[in-house]
PDB file of C-alpha atoms and ligand atoms in Angstrom:
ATOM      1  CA  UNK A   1     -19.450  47.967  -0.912  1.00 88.00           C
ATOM      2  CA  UNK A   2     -22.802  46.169  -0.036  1.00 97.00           C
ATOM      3  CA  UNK A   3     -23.022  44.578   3.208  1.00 98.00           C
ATOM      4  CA  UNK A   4     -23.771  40.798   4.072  1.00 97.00           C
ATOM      5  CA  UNK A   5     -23.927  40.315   7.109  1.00 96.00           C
ATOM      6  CA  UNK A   6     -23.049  42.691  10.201  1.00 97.00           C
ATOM      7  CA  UNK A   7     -21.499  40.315  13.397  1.00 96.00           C
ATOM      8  CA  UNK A   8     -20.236  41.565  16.924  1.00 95.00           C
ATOM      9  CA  UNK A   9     -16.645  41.852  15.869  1.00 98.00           C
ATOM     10  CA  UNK A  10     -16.384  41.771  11.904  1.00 98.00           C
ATOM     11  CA  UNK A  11     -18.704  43.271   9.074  1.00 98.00           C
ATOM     12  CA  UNK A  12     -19.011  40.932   5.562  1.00 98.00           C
ATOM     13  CA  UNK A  13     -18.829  43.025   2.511  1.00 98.00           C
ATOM     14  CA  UNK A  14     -19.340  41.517  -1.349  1.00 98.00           C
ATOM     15  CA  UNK A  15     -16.564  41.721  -4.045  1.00 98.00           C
ATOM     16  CA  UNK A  16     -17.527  41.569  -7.791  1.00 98.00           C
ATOM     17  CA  UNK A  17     -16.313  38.378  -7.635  1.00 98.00           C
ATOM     18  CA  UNK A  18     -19.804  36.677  -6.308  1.00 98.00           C
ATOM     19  CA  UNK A  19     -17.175  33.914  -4.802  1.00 98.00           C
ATOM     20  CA  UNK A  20     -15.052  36.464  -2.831  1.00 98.00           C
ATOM     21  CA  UNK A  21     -15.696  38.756   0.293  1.00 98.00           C
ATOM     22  CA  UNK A  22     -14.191  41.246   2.342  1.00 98.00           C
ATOM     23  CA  UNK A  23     -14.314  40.593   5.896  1.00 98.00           C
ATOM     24  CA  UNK A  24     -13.573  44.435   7.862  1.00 98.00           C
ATOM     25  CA  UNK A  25     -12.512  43.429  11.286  1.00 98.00           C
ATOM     26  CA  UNK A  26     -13.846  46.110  13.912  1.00 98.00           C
ATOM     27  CA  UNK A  27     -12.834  47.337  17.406  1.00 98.00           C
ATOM     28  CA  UNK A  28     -15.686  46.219  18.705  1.00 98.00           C
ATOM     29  CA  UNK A  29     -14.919  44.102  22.307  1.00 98.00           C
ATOM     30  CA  UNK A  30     -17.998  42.073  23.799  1.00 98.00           C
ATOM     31  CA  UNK A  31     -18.348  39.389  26.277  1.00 97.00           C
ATOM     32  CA  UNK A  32     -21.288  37.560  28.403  1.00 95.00           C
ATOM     33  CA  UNK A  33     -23.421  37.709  25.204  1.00 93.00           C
ATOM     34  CA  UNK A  34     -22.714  41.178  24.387  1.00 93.00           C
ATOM     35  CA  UNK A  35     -23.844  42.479  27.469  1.00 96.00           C
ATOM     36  CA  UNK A  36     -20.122  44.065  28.185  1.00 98.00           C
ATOM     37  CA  UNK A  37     -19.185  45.641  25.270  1.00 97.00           C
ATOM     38  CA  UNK A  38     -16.023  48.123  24.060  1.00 98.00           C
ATOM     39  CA  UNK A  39     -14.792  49.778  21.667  1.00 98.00           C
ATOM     40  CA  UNK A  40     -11.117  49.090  21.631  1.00 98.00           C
ATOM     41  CA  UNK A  41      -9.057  51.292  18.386  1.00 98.00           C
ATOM     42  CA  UNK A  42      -6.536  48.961  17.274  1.00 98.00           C
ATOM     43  CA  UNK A  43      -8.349  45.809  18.081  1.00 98.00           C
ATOM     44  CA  UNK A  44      -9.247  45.056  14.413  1.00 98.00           C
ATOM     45  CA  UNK A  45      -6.145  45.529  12.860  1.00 98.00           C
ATOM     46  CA  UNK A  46      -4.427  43.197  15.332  1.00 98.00           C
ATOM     47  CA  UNK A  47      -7.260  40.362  14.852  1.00 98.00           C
ATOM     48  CA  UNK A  48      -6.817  40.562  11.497  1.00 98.00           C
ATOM     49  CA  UNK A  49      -2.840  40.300  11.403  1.00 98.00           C
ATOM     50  CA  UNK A  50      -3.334  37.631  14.046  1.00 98.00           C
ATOM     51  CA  UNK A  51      -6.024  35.285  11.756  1.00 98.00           C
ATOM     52  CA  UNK A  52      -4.281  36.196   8.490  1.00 98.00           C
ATOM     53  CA  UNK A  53      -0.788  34.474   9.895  1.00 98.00           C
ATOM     54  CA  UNK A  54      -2.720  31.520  11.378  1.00 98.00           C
ATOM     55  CA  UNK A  55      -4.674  31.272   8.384  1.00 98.00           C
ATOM     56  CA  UNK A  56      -1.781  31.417   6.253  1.00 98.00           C
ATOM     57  CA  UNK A  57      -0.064  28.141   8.632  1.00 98.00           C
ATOM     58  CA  UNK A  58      -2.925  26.230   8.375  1.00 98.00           C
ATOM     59  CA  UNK A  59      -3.088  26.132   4.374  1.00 98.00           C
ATOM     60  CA  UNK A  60       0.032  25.509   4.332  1.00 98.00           C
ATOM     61  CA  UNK A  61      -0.020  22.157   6.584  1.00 98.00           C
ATOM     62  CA  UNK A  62      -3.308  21.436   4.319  1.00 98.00           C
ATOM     63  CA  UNK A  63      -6.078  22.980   6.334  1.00 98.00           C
ATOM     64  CA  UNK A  64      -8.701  24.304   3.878  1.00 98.00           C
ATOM     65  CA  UNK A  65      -9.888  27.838   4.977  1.00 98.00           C
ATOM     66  CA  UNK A  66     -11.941  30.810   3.833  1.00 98.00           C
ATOM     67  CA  UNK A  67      -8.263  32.587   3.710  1.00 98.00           C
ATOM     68  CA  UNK A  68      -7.620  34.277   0.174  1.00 98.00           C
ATOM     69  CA  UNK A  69      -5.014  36.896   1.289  1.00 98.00           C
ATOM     70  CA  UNK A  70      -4.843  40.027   4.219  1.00 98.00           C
ATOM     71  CA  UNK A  71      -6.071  43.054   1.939  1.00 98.00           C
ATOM     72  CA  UNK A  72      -5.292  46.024   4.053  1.00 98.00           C
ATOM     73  CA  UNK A  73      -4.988  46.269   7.732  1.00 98.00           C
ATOM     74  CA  UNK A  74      -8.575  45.363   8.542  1.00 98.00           C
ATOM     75  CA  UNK A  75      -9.322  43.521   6.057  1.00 98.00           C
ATOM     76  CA  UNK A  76      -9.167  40.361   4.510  1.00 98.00           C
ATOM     77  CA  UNK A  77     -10.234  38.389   1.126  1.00 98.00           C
ATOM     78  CA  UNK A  78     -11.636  35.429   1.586  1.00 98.00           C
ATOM     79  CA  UNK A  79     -14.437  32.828  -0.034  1.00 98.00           C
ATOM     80  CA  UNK A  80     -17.536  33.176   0.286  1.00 98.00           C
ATOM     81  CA  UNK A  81     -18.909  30.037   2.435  1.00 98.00           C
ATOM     82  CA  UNK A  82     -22.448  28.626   4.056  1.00 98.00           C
ATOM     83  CA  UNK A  83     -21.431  28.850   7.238  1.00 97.00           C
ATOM     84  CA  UNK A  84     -22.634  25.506   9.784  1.00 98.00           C
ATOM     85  CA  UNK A  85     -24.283  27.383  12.420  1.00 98.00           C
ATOM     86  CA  UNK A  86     -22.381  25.784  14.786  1.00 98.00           C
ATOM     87  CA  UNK A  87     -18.978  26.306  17.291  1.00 98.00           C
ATOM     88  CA  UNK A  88     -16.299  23.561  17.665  1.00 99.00           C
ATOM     89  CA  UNK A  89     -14.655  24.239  20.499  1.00 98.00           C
ATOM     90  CA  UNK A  90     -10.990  22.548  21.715  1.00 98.00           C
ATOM     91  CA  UNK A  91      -9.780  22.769  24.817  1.00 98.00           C
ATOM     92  CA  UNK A  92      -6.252  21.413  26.031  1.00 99.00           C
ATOM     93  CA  UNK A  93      -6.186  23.249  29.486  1.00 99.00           C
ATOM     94  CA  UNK A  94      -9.144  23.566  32.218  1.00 99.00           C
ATOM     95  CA  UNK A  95     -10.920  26.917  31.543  1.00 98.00           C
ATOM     96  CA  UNK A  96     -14.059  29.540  31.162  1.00 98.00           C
ATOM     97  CA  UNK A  97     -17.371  27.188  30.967  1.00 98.00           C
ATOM     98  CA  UNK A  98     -15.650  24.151  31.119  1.00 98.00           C
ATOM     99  CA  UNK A  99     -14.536  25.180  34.842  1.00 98.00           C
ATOM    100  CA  UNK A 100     -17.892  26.943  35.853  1.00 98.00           C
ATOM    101  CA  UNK A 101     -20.066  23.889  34.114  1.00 98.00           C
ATOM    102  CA  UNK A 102     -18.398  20.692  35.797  1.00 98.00           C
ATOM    103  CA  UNK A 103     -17.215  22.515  38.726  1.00 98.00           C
ATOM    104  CA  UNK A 104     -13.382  21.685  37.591  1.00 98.00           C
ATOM    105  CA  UNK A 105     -10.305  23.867  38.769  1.00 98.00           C
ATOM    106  CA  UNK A 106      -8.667  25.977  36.352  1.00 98.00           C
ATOM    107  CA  UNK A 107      -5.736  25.409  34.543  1.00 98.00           C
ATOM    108  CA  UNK A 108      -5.733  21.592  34.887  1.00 98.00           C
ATOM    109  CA  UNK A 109      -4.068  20.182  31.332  1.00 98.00           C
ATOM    110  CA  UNK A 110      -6.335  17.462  30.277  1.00 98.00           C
ATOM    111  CA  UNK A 111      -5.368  13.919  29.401  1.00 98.00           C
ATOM    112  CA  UNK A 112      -6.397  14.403  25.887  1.00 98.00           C
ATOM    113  CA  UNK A 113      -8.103  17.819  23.883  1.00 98.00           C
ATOM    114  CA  UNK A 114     -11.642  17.707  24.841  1.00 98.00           C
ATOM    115  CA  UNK A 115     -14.139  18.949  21.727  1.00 98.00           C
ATOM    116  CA  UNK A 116     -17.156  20.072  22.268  1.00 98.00           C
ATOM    117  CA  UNK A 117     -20.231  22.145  20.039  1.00 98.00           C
ATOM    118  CA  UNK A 118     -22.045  24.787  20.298  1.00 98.00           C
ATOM    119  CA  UNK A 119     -25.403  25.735  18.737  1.00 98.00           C
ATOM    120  CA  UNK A 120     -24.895  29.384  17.325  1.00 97.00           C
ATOM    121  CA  UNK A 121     -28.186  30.953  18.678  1.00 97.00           C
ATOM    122  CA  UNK A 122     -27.969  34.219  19.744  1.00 94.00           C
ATOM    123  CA  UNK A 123     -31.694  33.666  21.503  1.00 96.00           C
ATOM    124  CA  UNK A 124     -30.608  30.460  23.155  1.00 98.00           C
ATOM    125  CA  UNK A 125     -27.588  31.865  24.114  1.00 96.00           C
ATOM    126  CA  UNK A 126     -25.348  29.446  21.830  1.00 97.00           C
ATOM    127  CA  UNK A 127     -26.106  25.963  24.473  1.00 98.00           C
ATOM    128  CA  UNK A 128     -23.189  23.029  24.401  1.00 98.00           C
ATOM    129  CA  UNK A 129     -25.323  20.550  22.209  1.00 98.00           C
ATOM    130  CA  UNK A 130     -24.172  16.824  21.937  1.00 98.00           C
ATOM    131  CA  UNK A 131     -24.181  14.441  18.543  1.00 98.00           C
ATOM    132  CA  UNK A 132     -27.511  13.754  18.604  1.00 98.00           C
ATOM    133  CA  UNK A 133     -29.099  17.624  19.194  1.00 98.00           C
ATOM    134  CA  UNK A 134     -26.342  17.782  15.734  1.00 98.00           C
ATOM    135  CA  UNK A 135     -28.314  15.691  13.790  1.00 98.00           C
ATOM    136  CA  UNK A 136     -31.723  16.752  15.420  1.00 98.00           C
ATOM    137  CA  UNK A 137     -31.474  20.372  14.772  1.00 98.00           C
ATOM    138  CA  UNK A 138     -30.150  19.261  11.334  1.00 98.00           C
ATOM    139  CA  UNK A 139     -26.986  21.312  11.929  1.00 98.00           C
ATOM    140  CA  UNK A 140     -24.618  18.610  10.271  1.00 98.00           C
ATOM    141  CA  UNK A 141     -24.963  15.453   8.222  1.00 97.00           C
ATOM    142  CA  UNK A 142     -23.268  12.356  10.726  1.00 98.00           C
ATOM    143  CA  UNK A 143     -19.980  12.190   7.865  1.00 97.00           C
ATOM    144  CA  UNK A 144     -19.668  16.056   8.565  1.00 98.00           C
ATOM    145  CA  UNK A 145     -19.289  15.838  12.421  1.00 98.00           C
ATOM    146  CA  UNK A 146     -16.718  13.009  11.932  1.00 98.00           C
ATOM    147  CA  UNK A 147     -14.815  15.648   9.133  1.00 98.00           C
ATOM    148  CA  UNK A 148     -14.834  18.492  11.063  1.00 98.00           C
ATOM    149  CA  UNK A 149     -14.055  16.712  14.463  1.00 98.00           C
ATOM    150  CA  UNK A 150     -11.108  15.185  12.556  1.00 98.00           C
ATOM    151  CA  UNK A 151     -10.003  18.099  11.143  1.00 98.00           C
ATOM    152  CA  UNK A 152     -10.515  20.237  14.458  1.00 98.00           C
ATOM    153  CA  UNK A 153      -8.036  17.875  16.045  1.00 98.00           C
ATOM    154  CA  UNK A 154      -5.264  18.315  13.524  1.00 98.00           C
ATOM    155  CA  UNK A 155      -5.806  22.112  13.845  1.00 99.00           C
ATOM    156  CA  UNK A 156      -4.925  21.490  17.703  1.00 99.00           C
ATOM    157  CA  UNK A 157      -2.218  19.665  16.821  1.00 98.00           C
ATOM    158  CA  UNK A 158      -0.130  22.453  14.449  1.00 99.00           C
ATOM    159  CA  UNK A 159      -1.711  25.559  16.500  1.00 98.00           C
ATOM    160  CA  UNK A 160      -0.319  24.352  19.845  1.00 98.00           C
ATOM    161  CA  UNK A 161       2.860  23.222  18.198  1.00 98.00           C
ATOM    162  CA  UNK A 162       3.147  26.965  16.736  1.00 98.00           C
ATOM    163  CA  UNK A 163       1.942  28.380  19.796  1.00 98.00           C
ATOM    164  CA  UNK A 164       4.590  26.458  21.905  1.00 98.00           C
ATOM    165  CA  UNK A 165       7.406  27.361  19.640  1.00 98.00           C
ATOM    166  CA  UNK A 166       6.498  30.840  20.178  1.00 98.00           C
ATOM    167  CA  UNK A 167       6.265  30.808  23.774  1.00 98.00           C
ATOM    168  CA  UNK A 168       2.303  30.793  23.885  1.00 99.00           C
ATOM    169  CA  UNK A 169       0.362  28.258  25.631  1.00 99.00           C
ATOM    170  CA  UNK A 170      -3.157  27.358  23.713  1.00 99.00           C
ATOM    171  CA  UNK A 171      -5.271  26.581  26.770  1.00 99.00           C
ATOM    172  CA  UNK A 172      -8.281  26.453  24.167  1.00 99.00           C
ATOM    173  CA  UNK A 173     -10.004  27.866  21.320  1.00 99.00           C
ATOM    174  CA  UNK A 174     -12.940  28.045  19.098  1.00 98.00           C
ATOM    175  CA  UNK A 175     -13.141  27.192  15.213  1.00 99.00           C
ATOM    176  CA  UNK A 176     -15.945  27.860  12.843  1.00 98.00           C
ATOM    177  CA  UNK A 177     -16.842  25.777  10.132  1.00 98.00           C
ATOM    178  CA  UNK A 178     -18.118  26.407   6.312  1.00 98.00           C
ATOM    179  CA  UNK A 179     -18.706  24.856   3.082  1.00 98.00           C
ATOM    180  CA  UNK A 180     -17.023  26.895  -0.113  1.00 98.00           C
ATOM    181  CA  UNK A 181     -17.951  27.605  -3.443  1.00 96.00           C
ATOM    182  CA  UNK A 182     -16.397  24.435  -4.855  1.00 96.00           C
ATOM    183  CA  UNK A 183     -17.902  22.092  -2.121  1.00 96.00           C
ATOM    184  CA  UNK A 184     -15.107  22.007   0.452  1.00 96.00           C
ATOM    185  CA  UNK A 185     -15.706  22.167   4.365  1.00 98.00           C
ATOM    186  CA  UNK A 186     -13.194  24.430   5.248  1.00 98.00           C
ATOM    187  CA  UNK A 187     -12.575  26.454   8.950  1.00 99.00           C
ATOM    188  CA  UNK A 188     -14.040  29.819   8.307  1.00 98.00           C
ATOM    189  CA  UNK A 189     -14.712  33.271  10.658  1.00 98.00           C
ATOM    190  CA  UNK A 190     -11.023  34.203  12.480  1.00 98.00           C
ATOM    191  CA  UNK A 191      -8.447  32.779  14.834  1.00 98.00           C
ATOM    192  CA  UNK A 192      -7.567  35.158  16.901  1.00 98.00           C
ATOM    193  CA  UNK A 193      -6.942  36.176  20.808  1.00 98.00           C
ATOM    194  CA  UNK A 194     -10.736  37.114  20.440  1.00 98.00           C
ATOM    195  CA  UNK A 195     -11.286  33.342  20.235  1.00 98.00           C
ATOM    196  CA  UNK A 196      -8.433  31.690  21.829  1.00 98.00           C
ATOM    197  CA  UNK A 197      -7.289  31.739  25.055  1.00 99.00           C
ATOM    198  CA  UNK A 198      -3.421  32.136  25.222  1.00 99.00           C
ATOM    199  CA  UNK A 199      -0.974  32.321  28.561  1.00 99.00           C
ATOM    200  CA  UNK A 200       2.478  33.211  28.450  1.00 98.00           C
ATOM    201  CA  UNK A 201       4.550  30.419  28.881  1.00 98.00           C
ATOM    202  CA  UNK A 202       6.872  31.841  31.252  1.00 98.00           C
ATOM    203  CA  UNK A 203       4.963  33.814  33.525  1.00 98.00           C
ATOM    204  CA  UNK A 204       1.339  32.611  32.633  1.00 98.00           C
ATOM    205  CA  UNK A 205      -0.007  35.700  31.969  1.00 98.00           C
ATOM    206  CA  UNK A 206      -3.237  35.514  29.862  1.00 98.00           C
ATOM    207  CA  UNK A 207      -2.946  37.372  26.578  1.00 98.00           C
ATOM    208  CA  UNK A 208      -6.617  36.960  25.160  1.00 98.00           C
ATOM    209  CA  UNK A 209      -9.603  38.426  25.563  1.00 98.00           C
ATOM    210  CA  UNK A 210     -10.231  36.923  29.059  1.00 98.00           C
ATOM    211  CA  UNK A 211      -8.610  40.316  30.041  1.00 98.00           C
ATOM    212  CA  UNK A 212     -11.472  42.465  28.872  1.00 98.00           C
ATOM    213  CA  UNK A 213     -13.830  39.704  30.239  1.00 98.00           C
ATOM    214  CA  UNK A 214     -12.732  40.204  33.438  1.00 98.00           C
ATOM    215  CA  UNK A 215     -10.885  43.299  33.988  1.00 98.00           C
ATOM    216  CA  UNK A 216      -7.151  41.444  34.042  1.00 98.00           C
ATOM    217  CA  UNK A 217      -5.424  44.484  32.001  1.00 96.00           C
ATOM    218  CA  UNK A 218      -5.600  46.204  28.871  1.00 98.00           C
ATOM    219  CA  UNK A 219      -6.700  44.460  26.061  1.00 98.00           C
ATOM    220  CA  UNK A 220      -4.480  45.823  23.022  1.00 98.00           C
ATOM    221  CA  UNK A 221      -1.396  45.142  25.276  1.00 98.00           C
ATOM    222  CA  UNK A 222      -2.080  41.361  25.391  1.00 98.00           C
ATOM    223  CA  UNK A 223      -2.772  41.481  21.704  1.00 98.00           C
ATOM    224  CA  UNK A 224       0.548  42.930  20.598  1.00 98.00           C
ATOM    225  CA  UNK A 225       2.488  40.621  22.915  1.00 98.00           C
ATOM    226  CA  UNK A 226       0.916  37.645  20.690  1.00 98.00           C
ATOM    227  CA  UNK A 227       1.538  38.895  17.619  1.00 98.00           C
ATOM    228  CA  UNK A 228       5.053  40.044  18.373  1.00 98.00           C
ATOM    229  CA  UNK A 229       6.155  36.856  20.162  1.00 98.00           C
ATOM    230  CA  UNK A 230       4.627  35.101  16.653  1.00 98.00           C
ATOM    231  CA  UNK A 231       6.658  37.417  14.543  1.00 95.00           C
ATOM    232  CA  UNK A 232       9.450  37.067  16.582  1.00 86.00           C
TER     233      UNK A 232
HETATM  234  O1  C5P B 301     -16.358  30.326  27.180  1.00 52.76           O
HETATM  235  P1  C5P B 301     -15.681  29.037  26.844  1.00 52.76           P
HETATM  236  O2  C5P B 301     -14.768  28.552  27.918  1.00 52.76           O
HETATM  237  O3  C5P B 301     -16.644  27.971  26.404  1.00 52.76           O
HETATM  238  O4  C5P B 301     -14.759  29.360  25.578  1.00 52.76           O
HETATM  239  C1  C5P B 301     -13.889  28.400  25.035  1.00 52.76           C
HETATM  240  C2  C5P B 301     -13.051  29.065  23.947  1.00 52.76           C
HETATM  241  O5  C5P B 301     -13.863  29.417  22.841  1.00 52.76           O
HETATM  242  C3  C5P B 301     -12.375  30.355  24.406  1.00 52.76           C
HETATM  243  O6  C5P B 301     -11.104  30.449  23.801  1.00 52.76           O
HETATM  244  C4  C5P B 301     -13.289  31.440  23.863  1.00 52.76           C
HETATM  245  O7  C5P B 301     -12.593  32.635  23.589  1.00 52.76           O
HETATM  246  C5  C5P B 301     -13.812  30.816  22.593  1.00 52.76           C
HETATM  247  N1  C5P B 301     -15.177  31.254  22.261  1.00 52.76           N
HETATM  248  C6  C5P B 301     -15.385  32.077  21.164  1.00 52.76           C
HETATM  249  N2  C5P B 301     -16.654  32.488  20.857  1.00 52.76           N
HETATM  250  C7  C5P B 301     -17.708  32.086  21.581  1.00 52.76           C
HETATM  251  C8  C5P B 301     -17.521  31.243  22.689  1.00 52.76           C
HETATM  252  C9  C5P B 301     -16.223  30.842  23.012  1.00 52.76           C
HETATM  253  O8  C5P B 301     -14.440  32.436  20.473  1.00 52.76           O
HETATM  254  N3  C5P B 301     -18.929  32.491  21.228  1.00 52.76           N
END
């Protein structure tokens, strides 16, 4: 298969289908800009169970995604999409930069989900940019921050609904954003506990990726608990 594009955590492969790719999810861990970095065997195959369910929730509340269908066990069919180079994050809970930018205690629920973007530049090491850096750098046309910021909100709304149900607690997350084949914006990349943070609701343990970050236990463990307590 011919390669697209080669990321940290997932490899882009073409179908024959120009509209359709492959999207291999790898064991690859990193953090702090890649500078801690792990290979973790199992780490793909969870992602990619993880994103395919969410995926699979959020079409059918009427999210549009990349999400075709889960392929095999690492992979997944999705469209192909020009992706905004841009991250929309949400948080609902005090944590990571929020805390260490504004000086603000951790775990502090916030009155209402905060969104903020990021600039996807590896060399500027991805800064928080506000509307107008947006429409500076060209990122997104004025209608298509209103879109996505609308549609980042509802995403909130069912994933910490699902979470809760499941006994999860979605502290935060990050979405990409892309425009299909046929025009659409829809929320591309994955959704996963590489780019959500997740506590358990009983005994606040933290599930996601802030484990490898910073040493709190082993990574695959945290994984399976979220995608068993989902299944469950
Ligand atoms: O580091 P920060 O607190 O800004 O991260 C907020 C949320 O976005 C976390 O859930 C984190 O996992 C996710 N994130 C991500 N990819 C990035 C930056 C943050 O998935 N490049």
């Amino acid at each position: 298969m011919e390669k697209v594009y080669e990321g940290k955590a997932k490899i882009v492969y073409k179908t024959e289908d120009p509209d359709k790719y492959i999207l291999y999810f790898k064991d690859t861990a990193t953090a702090f800009d890649a500078t801690k970095r792990a290979e973790v065997e199992g780490k793909g195959e969870l992602n990619n169970n993880i994103s395919s369910l969410i995926f699979q929730l959020l079409e059918e509340r009427g999210i549009r995604t990349h999400f075709i269908r889960k392929l095999s066990s690492r992979e997944m069919l999705v469209w192909r999409a020009k992706r905004f180079e841009l991250e929309v994050v949400v948080r609902n809970i005090s944590a990571g930069s929020l805390c260490k930018r504004l000086g603000i205690e951790e775990g502090k629920p916030l009155e209402k989900p905060l969104v903020e973007f990021f600039y996807k530049n590896d060399e500027l090491h991805d800064p928080l940019v506000c509307y107008d850096h947006i429409i500076l750098l060209g990122l997104l046309k004025e209608e298509q921050i209103h879109e996505i910021k609308h549609i980042t909100f509802r995403v909130n709304e069912i994933l910490r609904e699902f979470f809760s149900q499941h006994g999860l607690i979605l502290v935060d997350f990050k979405l990409e954003f892309g425009q299909l084949p046929d025009g659409s914006l829809a929320v591309v990349d994955e959704v996963s506990p590489d780019t959500c943070r997740l506590w358990d609701a009983k005994t606040g343990e933290k599930l996601d990726k802030d484990r490898f970050r910073f040493d709190l236990g082993d990574l695959l463990e945290g994984y399976r608990k979220v995608l068993e307590k989902l299944q469950g």
